[in-house]
Coordinates of C-alpha atoms and ligand atoms in Angstrom, one line a residue:
M1 CA 23.7 53.0 274.5
Q2 CA 26.0 54.9 273.3
V3 CA 28.9 56.5 275.0
N4 CA 27.8 59.7 275.0
E5 CA 25.0 58.4 277.3
L6 CA 26.8 56.2 279.1
L7 CA 29.1 59.2 280.4
T8 CA 26.4 60.4 281.5
D9 CA 25.1 57.7 283.5
K10 CA 23.6 59.2 286.9
T11 CA 22.9 55.9 288.3
T12 CA 26.0 55.0 288.9
E13 CA 27.4 57.8 289.3
E14 CA 25.3 58.4 292.5
A15 CA 25.6 55.1 293.8
A16 CA 29.8 55.9 293.3
W17 CA 29.6 58.9 295.6
T18 CA 27.2 57.2 298.1
A19 CA 29.8 54.4 299.0
L20 CA 32.8 57.3 298.9
E21 CA 30.9 58.9 301.4
R22 CA 30.4 56.4 303.5
S23 CA 34.3 55.4 303.7
I24 CA 34.9 58.7 305.2
I25 CA 37.8 58.3 307.7
Y26 CA 37.4 60.6 310.5
Y27 CA 40.2 61.4 313.1
Q28 CA 39.1 64.8 316.8
G29 CA 36.1 64.6 314.5
R30 CA 37.7 66.0 311.6
P31 CA 37.7 64.0 308.3
V32 CA 41.5 62.8 307.6
G33 CA 41.2 60.1 304.4
T34 CA 39.3 57.2 303.3
L35 CA 39.1 53.2 303.8
A36 CA 41.2 50.9 301.1
A37 CA 37.4 48.9 301.2
Y38 CA 34.8 49.1 303.3
D39 CA 33.7 45.7 302.6
V40 CA 31.2 43.6 305.7
T41 CA 31.3 40.9 303.6
T42 CA 35.6 39.7 304.1
E43 CA 37.6 40.4 306.8
A44 CA 39.0 43.9 306.9
L45 CA 43.0 42.8 307.4
N46 CA 44.9 45.5 306.5
Y47 CA 42.0 47.2 304.3
D48 CA 40.6 49.3 307.0
Q49 CA 43.0 51.4 306.8
C50 CA 43.7 54.2 304.8
F51 CA 46.7 53.8 302.0
I52 CA 48.8 57.0 300.8
R53 CA 48.8 55.6 296.9
D54 CA 45.1 54.9 297.4
F55 CA 43.5 58.3 299.1
V56 CA 45.8 59.9 295.6
S57 CA 42.3 59.9 293.2
A58 CA 39.8 60.1 296.1
A59 CA 42.4 63.5 297.3
L60 CA 42.0 64.7 293.1
I61 CA 37.8 63.8 293.4
F62 CA 37.5 66.4 296.8
L63 CA 40.3 69.2 295.2
I64 CA 38.1 68.7 292.2
K65 CA 34.7 69.7 294.1
G66 CA 35.8 71.8 296.4
R67 CA 36.4 69.6 299.3
T68 CA 40.4 70.8 300.2
D69 CA 39.6 71.0 304.2
I70 CA 39.8 66.3 303.8
V71 CA 42.6 66.9 301.7
R72 CA 44.8 69.5 303.8
N73 CA 44.1 67.8 307.1
F74 CA 45.1 64.2 305.2
L75 CA 48.5 66.3 304.0
E76 CA 49.1 67.7 307.3
E77 CA 48.4 64.5 309.7
T78 CA 50.1 62.2 307.2
L79 CA 53.4 65.0 307.8
K80 CA 53.0 63.6 311.8
L81 CA 53.7 60.6 310.8
Q82 CA 56.8 60.9 308.6
P83 CA 60.1 60.2 310.9
K84 CA 62.3 63.5 311.3
E85 CA 65.2 61.9 313.4
R86 CA 68.2 60.2 312.3
Q87 CA 67.4 55.8 312.5
L88 CA 69.8 54.2 314.5
D89 CA 67.2 51.3 314.6
A90 CA 67.9 49.6 310.8
Y91 CA 64.4 47.8 311.3
K92 CA 62.9 51.1 311.9
P93 CA 61.8 53.2 308.8
G94 CA 64.8 56.0 307.8
R95 CA 64.5 59.7 308.5
G96 CA 62.1 61.0 305.3
L97 CA 59.9 57.7 304.4
I98 CA 55.6 59.0 304.8
P99 CA 53.5 55.6 305.4
A100 CA 51.8 53.1 303.1
S101 CA 48.9 53.3 305.2
F102 CA 47.5 54.8 308.7
K103 CA 44.9 53.9 310.8
V104 CA 42.8 55.8 314.2
I105 CA 42.9 54.1 317.0
S106 CA 40.9 54.8 319.6
N107 CA 42.0 54.3 323.7
N108 CA 39.9 55.0 326.4
G109 CA 38.6 57.5 324.5
E110 CA 41.5 58.9 323.2
E111 CA 42.4 59.1 320.1
Y112 CA 45.5 58.7 317.2
L113 CA 47.1 57.7 314.5
E114 CA 49.0 54.1 313.9
A115 CA 50.7 54.3 310.9
D116 CA 52.8 51.1 308.7
F117 CA 55.4 51.6 307.2
G118 CA 55.4 48.2 306.1
E119 CA 56.2 46.4 310.0
H120 CA 52.2 45.1 309.4
A121 CA 52.3 44.5 305.4
I122 CA 53.0 41.4 303.7
A123 CA 56.3 40.9 303.8
R124 CA 58.0 44.0 304.9
V125 CA 57.5 45.8 301.8
T126 CA 58.5 48.9 302.3
P127 CA 56.2 52.1 300.3
V128 CA 59.0 54.0 298.4
D129 CA 55.5 55.3 296.3
S130 CA 54.0 57.1 299.4
C131 CA 55.9 60.3 299.7
L132 CA 56.8 60.8 295.9
W133 CA 52.7 60.7 295.4
W134 CA 52.6 62.8 298.9
I135 CA 54.8 65.5 297.9
I136 CA 52.8 65.6 294.2
L137 CA 49.4 65.3 296.6
L138 CA 50.8 68.4 298.0
R139 CA 51.4 70.3 294.6
A140 CA 47.7 69.3 293.8
Y141 CA 46.5 71.0 296.4
V142 CA 48.5 74.3 296.3
I143 CA 47.0 74.3 292.5
A144 CA 43.6 73.7 293.3
T145 CA 43.3 76.7 296.4
K146 CA 45.9 78.4 294.1
D147 CA 46.7 78.9 298.1
F148 CA 51.2 77.8 298.6
S149 CA 51.0 78.9 302.3
L150 CA 50.2 75.4 302.9
A151 CA 53.5 74.0 300.8
Y152 CA 55.4 77.2 302.5
Q153 CA 54.9 76.6 305.9
P154 CA 58.1 75.2 307.6
E155 CA 56.6 72.1 308.8
F156 CA 55.8 71.4 304.9
Q157 CA 59.5 72.8 303.5
N158 CA 60.8 70.7 306.1
G159 CA 59.3 67.4 305.3
I160 CA 59.4 68.2 301.2
R161 CA 63.4 68.0 302.1
L162 CA 63.8 65.3 303.3
I163 CA 61.5 63.3 301.0
M164 CA 63.6 64.3 298.7
E165 CA 67.2 63.5 300.6
I166 CA 66.5 60.2 301.2
C167 CA 65.7 60.1 297.2
L168 CA 68.4 62.2 296.2
A169 CA 71.1 59.9 299.0
N170 CA 74.8 59.2 297.6
R171 CA 74.3 56.0 297.0
F172 CA 75.4 52.6 295.3
D173 CA 74.0 53.4 291.8
M174 CA 75.5 54.8 289.4
Y175 CA 72.2 55.5 287.7
P176 CA 70.0 58.4 287.2
T177 CA 66.8 56.3 288.8
L178 CA 65.9 55.1 291.9
L179 CA 67.2 52.0 293.1
V180 CA 64.2 50.2 294.7
P181 CA 62.8 47.3 296.8
D182 CA 60.7 44.6 295.4
G183 CA 57.1 45.5 295.7
A184 CA 57.6 49.1 296.5
C185 CA 54.8 50.6 295.1
M186 CA 50.9 49.6 293.8
I187 CA 52.8 46.5 293.2
D188 CA 53.2 45.0 297.3
R189 CA 54.5 41.8 295.9
R190 CA 57.4 40.0 294.8
M191 CA 56.9 41.2 291.2
G192 CA 60.0 40.9 289.7
I193 CA 60.4 44.4 290.1
Y194 CA 63.1 45.4 292.4
G195 CA 66.2 47.1 290.8
H196 CA 64.9 50.6 288.6
P197 CA 61.1 50.3 288.0
L198 CA 59.4 52.8 285.7
E199 CA 56.5 53.7 288.0
L200 CA 58.6 54.5 290.5
Q201 CA 61.1 56.3 288.4
V202 CA 58.0 57.7 286.9
L203 CA 56.9 59.1 290.3
F204 CA 60.0 60.0 291.3
Y205 CA 60.1 62.6 288.5
A206 CA 56.7 64.0 288.8
A207 CA 58.1 64.3 292.4
L208 CA 60.9 66.0 291.7
R209 CA 58.9 68.3 289.4
A210 CA 56.4 69.1 292.6
A211 CA 58.9 70.0 294.5
R212 CA 61.6 71.9 292.7
E213 CA 58.0 74.4 292.3
M214 CA 57.1 74.4 296.1
L215 CA 60.2 74.7 298.0
I216 CA 61.6 77.7 299.0
C217 CA 65.2 78.6 297.3
Q218 CA 66.3 80.1 300.4
G219 CA 67.6 77.5 303.0
N220 CA 67.6 74.8 300.4
Q221 CA 70.0 75.7 297.5
D222 CA 71.5 72.3 297.7
I223 CA 68.5 70.9 297.2
V224 CA 67.1 72.9 294.6
A225 CA 70.5 72.4 293.6
A226 CA 70.4 68.6 292.8
I227 CA 67.1 68.2 291.7
D228 CA 68.2 71.0 289.1
N229 CA 70.9 68.3 287.9
R230 CA 68.8 65.6 288.3
L231 CA 65.9 66.1 286.6
P232 CA 67.3 66.4 282.8
L233 CA 69.0 62.8 283.3
L234 CA 66.6 60.9 284.8
C235 CA 63.9 62.1 281.7
G236 CA 66.9 61.3 279.2
H237 CA 67.5 57.7 280.6
I238 CA 64.1 56.7 280.2
R239 CA 63.5 58.3 276.7
Q240 CA 66.4 56.9 275.5
H241 CA 66.8 53.6 277.6
Y242 CA 63.1 52.4 278.4
W243 CA 61.4 52.8 275.4
I244 CA 60.2 49.6 273.1
D245 CA 59.1 50.6 269.8
I246 CA 59.5 47.8 266.4
N247 CA 62.7 50.5 265.4
R248 CA 63.7 49.8 268.7
L249 CA 63.4 45.9 269.1
N250 CA 65.3 45.8 265.6
A251 CA 68.0 47.8 266.9
I252 CA 68.3 46.0 270.5
Y253 CA 68.1 42.6 268.8
R254 CA 71.2 43.3 266.3
F255 CA 73.1 44.8 269.8
K256 CA 76.5 43.8 270.3
S257 CA 76.8 42.5 273.2
E258 CA 80.1 42.5 276.0
E259 CA 81.2 46.3 275.0
Y260 CA 83.4 47.7 277.1
G261 CA 83.9 50.8 277.7
K262 CA 82.9 54.9 276.5
T263 CA 82.1 53.4 273.0
A264 CA 79.7 51.2 274.1
V265 CA 76.6 51.3 272.5
N266 CA 75.0 48.6 274.2
L267 CA 75.2 50.6 277.8
F268 CA 73.4 47.5 279.8
N269 CA 74.7 44.8 278.1
I270 CA 71.2 43.5 277.1
Y271 CA 71.7 39.7 275.8
V272 CA 69.1 39.5 273.3
D273 CA 68.0 36.1 274.6
S274 CA 67.2 37.1 277.2
L275 CA 64.1 39.2 275.7
P276 CA 60.5 37.8 274.3
Y277 CA 61.3 39.1 271.0
Y278 CA 59.9 36.7 269.0
E279 CA 55.9 37.4 270.8
L280 CA 57.3 41.2 271.2
D281 CA 58.0 41.7 266.9
K282 CA 53.9 40.4 267.3
W283 CA 52.7 42.4 269.5
L284 CA 53.8 46.0 268.6
P285 CA 52.2 47.5 266.4
R286 CA 54.0 49.2 263.8
K287 CA 53.1 52.8 264.7
G288 CA 52.8 52.2 268.7
G289 CA 55.3 52.0 271.8
Y290 CA 55.9 51.8 275.7
L291 CA 58.4 52.6 277.7
A292 CA 59.8 49.1 279.3
G293 CA 59.4 48.0 283.1
N294 CA 62.6 48.0 284.4
V295 CA 65.9 48.6 283.3
G296 CA 69.7 47.7 284.6
P297 CA 72.7 45.3 283.9
S298 CA 71.6 43.2 281.2
Q299 CA 68.4 43.5 282.4
L300 CA 64.7 44.7 280.1
D301 CA 62.0 44.1 281.0
T302 CA 60.0 44.0 278.8
R303 CA 56.3 43.9 280.3
F304 CA 54.1 46.8 279.9
F305 CA 53.6 48.2 283.3
T306 CA 50.1 50.8 282.8
L307 CA 51.2 53.2 285.9
G308 CA 54.2 54.3 285.2
N309 CA 53.3 54.5 281.2
L310 CA 50.7 56.5 282.1
M311 CA 51.5 58.6 284.4
A312 CA 54.8 59.1 281.6
V313 CA 52.3 60.5 279.5
I314 CA 50.4 62.8 282.2
S315 CA 53.4 63.7 284.0
D316 CA 54.8 65.0 281.0
L317 CA 58.0 62.8 281.0
A318 CA 58.0 61.0 277.8
T319 CA 57.8 63.3 274.5
E320 CA 55.2 64.5 272.8
E321 CA 55.6 61.5 269.9
Q322 CA 56.5 58.9 272.7
S323 CA 53.4 59.5 274.5
Q324 CA 51.2 59.4 271.1
A325 CA 53.0 56.2 270.7
I326 CA 51.9 54.9 274.0
M327 CA 48.2 55.6 273.1
T328 CA 47.8 53.7 269.8
L329 CA 49.5 51.0 271.4
I330 CA 47.1 50.6 273.9
E331 CA 44.2 51.5 270.8
E332 CA 45.9 48.9 269.1
R333 CA 45.6 46.1 271.7
W334 CA 42.8 47.6 273.3
D335 CA 41.9 43.6 273.8
D336 CA 44.9 43.0 275.8
L337 CA 45.0 45.8 278.0
V338 CA 41.6 47.2 278.8
G339 CA 39.7 43.7 277.3
D340 CA 36.5 43.4 279.7
M341 CA 37.2 46.1 282.4
P342 CA 39.9 48.7 281.8
M343 CA 42.5 48.6 282.6
K344 CA 45.5 45.8 283.2
I345 CA 48.2 46.6 285.9
C346 CA 51.0 44.5 283.8
F347 CA 50.9 42.6 280.5
P348 CA 51.7 39.6 279.9
A349 CA 51.4 38.1 283.0
L350 CA 54.4 35.6 284.0
E351 CA 53.6 32.3 283.7
D352 CA 54.2 28.6 284.2
E353 CA 58.0 28.6 286.1
E354 CA 58.7 32.1 285.5
Y355 CA 55.5 32.4 287.8
R356 CA 57.0 30.1 289.9
I357 CA 59.8 31.8 290.2
V358 CA 59.5 35.5 289.9
T359 CA 56.8 35.6 292.5
G360 CA 58.4 33.1 294.4
C361 CA 54.9 31.0 293.8
D362 CA 52.8 33.5 295.8
P363 CA 49.3 32.4 295.2
K364 CA 47.6 35.8 295.1
N365 CA 49.8 36.6 292.5
I366 CA 49.1 33.3 289.5
P367 CA 49.5 34.6 285.6
W368 CA 46.3 36.9 285.2
S369 CA 45.0 37.7 288.6
Y370 CA 45.9 40.7 291.2
H371 CA 49.6 42.3 290.6
N372 CA 50.0 39.1 287.8
A373 CA 47.8 41.1 285.0
G374 CA 44.6 41.7 286.6
S375 CA 42.6 44.4 285.7
W376 CA 42.4 47.4 288.1
P377 CA 39.7 49.9 287.6
V378 CA 41.5 52.9 289.9
L379 CA 44.0 53.1 286.4
M380 CA 40.8 53.9 284.3
W381 CA 42.3 57.6 286.1
M382 CA 45.2 57.8 284.2
L383 CA 43.7 56.5 281.2
A384 CA 41.5 59.4 281.2
A385 CA 44.0 61.8 282.1
A386 CA 46.0 60.4 279.3
S387 CA 43.8 60.9 276.5
V388 CA 42.6 64.3 277.9
K389 CA 46.6 65.4 278.0
T390 CA 47.1 63.3 274.2
K391 CA 43.7 64.7 272.7
R392 CA 42.9 60.5 272.3
T393 CA 39.5 61.3 275.3
N394 CA 37.6 58.9 272.6
L395 CA 40.1 55.4 274.2
A396 CA 38.9 57.1 277.4
A397 CA 35.1 57.2 276.7
E398 CA 34.8 53.7 275.1
A399 CA 36.9 52.6 278.3
I400 CA 34.4 54.3 281.0
G401 CA 31.2 52.9 279.2
I402 CA 32.8 49.0 279.4
A403 CA 33.6 49.6 283.4
Q404 CA 30.1 51.4 283.5
A405 CA 28.1 48.9 282.0
R406 CA 30.0 46.7 285.0
L407 CA 31.9 48.8 287.8
G408 CA 28.7 49.5 290.1
E409 CA 26.5 46.9 289.5
D410 CA 29.8 44.4 290.3
E411 CA 29.9 46.4 293.7
W412 CA 33.1 48.0 292.7
P413 CA 35.5 45.2 293.1
E414 CA 39.2 46.2 293.7
Y415 CA 40.6 44.2 290.3
Y416 CA 39.3 41.6 288.0
D417 CA 40.9 38.3 286.6
G418 CA 41.1 36.6 283.0
K419 CA 43.2 37.6 280.2
K420 CA 40.3 39.7 279.3
G421 CA 39.1 40.8 282.5
R422 CA 35.3 39.3 282.5
L423 CA 36.3 37.4 286.3
I424 CA 36.1 39.6 289.7
G425 CA 39.6 39.1 291.5
K426 CA 39.5 35.8 293.7
Q427 CA 40.1 37.8 297.0
A428 CA 38.9 40.7 295.2
R429 CA 37.5 43.6 298.3
K430 CA 33.9 44.9 296.9
Y431 CA 33.0 48.8 297.6
Q432 CA 37.2 49.3 296.9
T433 CA 37.2 53.4 297.4
W434 CA 40.0 53.4 294.4
S435 CA 38.0 51.7 292.2
I436 CA 35.0 54.2 293.1
T437 CA 36.8 57.2 292.8
G438 CA 39.1 55.8 289.6
Y439 CA 35.6 56.0 287.9
L440 CA 34.6 59.0 289.3
L441 CA 37.5 61.1 288.3
A442 CA 38.0 59.5 284.8
K443 CA 34.2 60.9 284.6
E444 CA 35.3 64.4 286.2
L445 CA 38.6 64.4 283.6
M446 CA 36.8 63.9 280.8
A447 CA 34.1 66.1 282.1
N448 CA 36.4 69.0 282.6
P449 CA 39.0 68.8 280.9
S450 CA 41.3 71.5 283.3
Y451 CA 41.7 69.6 285.5
L452 CA 44.1 67.8 284.4
R453 CA 46.5 70.8 285.6
L454 CA 46.0 69.3 289.1
V455 CA 48.4 66.7 287.5
S456 CA 51.0 67.4 284.3
F457 CA 53.5 69.4 284.1
D458 CA 55.1 72.0 281.4
E459 CA 57.8 70.3 279.8
L460 CA 61.3 70.4 280.9
P461 CA 63.1 73.2 278.1
P462 CA 64.5 71.5 276.3
E463 CA 67.9 72.5 276.8
A464 CA 67.8 71.3 280.0
V465 CA 67.5 67.7 278.2
S466 CA 69.5 67.6 276.0
R467 CA 72.3 69.5 277.5
A468 CA 71.6 66.1 279.9
C469 CA 72.2 63.8 277.3
E470 CA 75.6 64.5 276.1
F471 CA 76.8 63.3 279.5
E472 CA 75.1 60.4 278.7
I473 CA 73.8 59.0 275.6
R474 CA 76.4 58.4 273.0
S475 CA 73.8 56.6 270.5
V476 CA 71.6 58.5 268.0
D477 CA 67.6 58.3 269.0
P478 CA 65.2 59.8 267.3
Y479 CA 63.6 60.2 270.7
I480 CA 65.5 62.8 272.5
A481 CA 64.3 66.3 272.6
Ligands
LIG1 C1 46.9 45.9 297.5 C2 47.5 46.8 296.4 C3 48.1 48.3 297.0 C4 46.9 48.5 297.8 C5 46.4 47.9 298.6 C6 45.4 48.8 299.6 O1 48.4 45.8 298.4 O2 48.1 46.1 295.6 O3 48.0 48.8 295.9 O4 47.4 50.6 297.9 O5 45.6 47.1 297.9 O6 44.0 48.6 298.6

């Protein structure tokens, strides 16, 4: 079958829609979200809840199809679940957080929503990404409906403000990035992503941009000034310090360490022996590059994390040159990153002693499984959006074709295992909603590239970035605008 024919495969698409409809959750008679998975064959655990991050791709599809009510209801109800008062009990979620998930509880004919901020999740992981996705989704709603009035309502203005306060609060850290605990995002188990993981930095950037567009300045001058201050610093920091390509690897390889004070070039004191430079030398294509997984004191996590890299392209955090290089890397390392199911959550897997120490011997995250380099169909929509943004749509078309040949038949698994993504995930749920919507949304974005505007941003004014860079960056780097 040709790629074009695959893109117009109606049978898989119809099956996907039927499965999506079935996953819709109703609360007091109104649609408010979607189940994580509708799998009657396996114990529900917490997959009968609506996860904020999982709902994003469903919401975008609903917005595209004009079904704005479910998205509006979702935004209104989740906003009500956000703690509004300062919390004295340190075991309770802090003011401003949005839960990881919620579920409808019926009690004597009365319905209410129960939020989960990680208290019921494995390992009590904090959902930092939820509040960021919530703001990004609110902006997508505003763009799709051309109606700012929802965002301008006092409750919404307050909700955005509280999220900004928790993100921009004074802290012990002195980087423009967000300091977070391990497992605080899509990867919600211990995976060595504490500190300043890329995924959360990119979502933070997009949420700052979205909040800046929606916050009414009057009464919010302090927050607006803080956002204006932070955005260019964050942008310059990621572009400079997270970037890896063969030139950059060469520079890092010859870095001096133990430099003190203002003239230091190796700002984070990276010891080259901590990097798998020999593997990277083989793996990095001549032209491609990517943003590293994490940067901190003597730490450069060189794993490729897909969500962060693709969202950096989509949100315009990466420069045009970097975005093209990221897509080139995906093209050149297709077998590793896409293989037989788009697309790996990260690459490569942690193995052996490193797996044991970093994951704490997590049996679900064994090498080449689940979060530890498993393949997640939901990531397909981000691949499609990034392909559209960089005008490399042949990549997304190819990926959709690969997924389409299997996903429906395999009953929409949550994830796949194996180096090439050929094995249905060992503990994967079937009829996982975001696998369904990842596929549907990828097709919509390809069919109508203008939907990209729901999640993308214009360039930050270059003066803002370069002004910020003067503060922070002392070495000359071609990637700074
Ligand atoms: C797993 C995933 C998480 C997702 C949840 C529900 O915990 O790691 O990202 O939100 O399942 O699908």
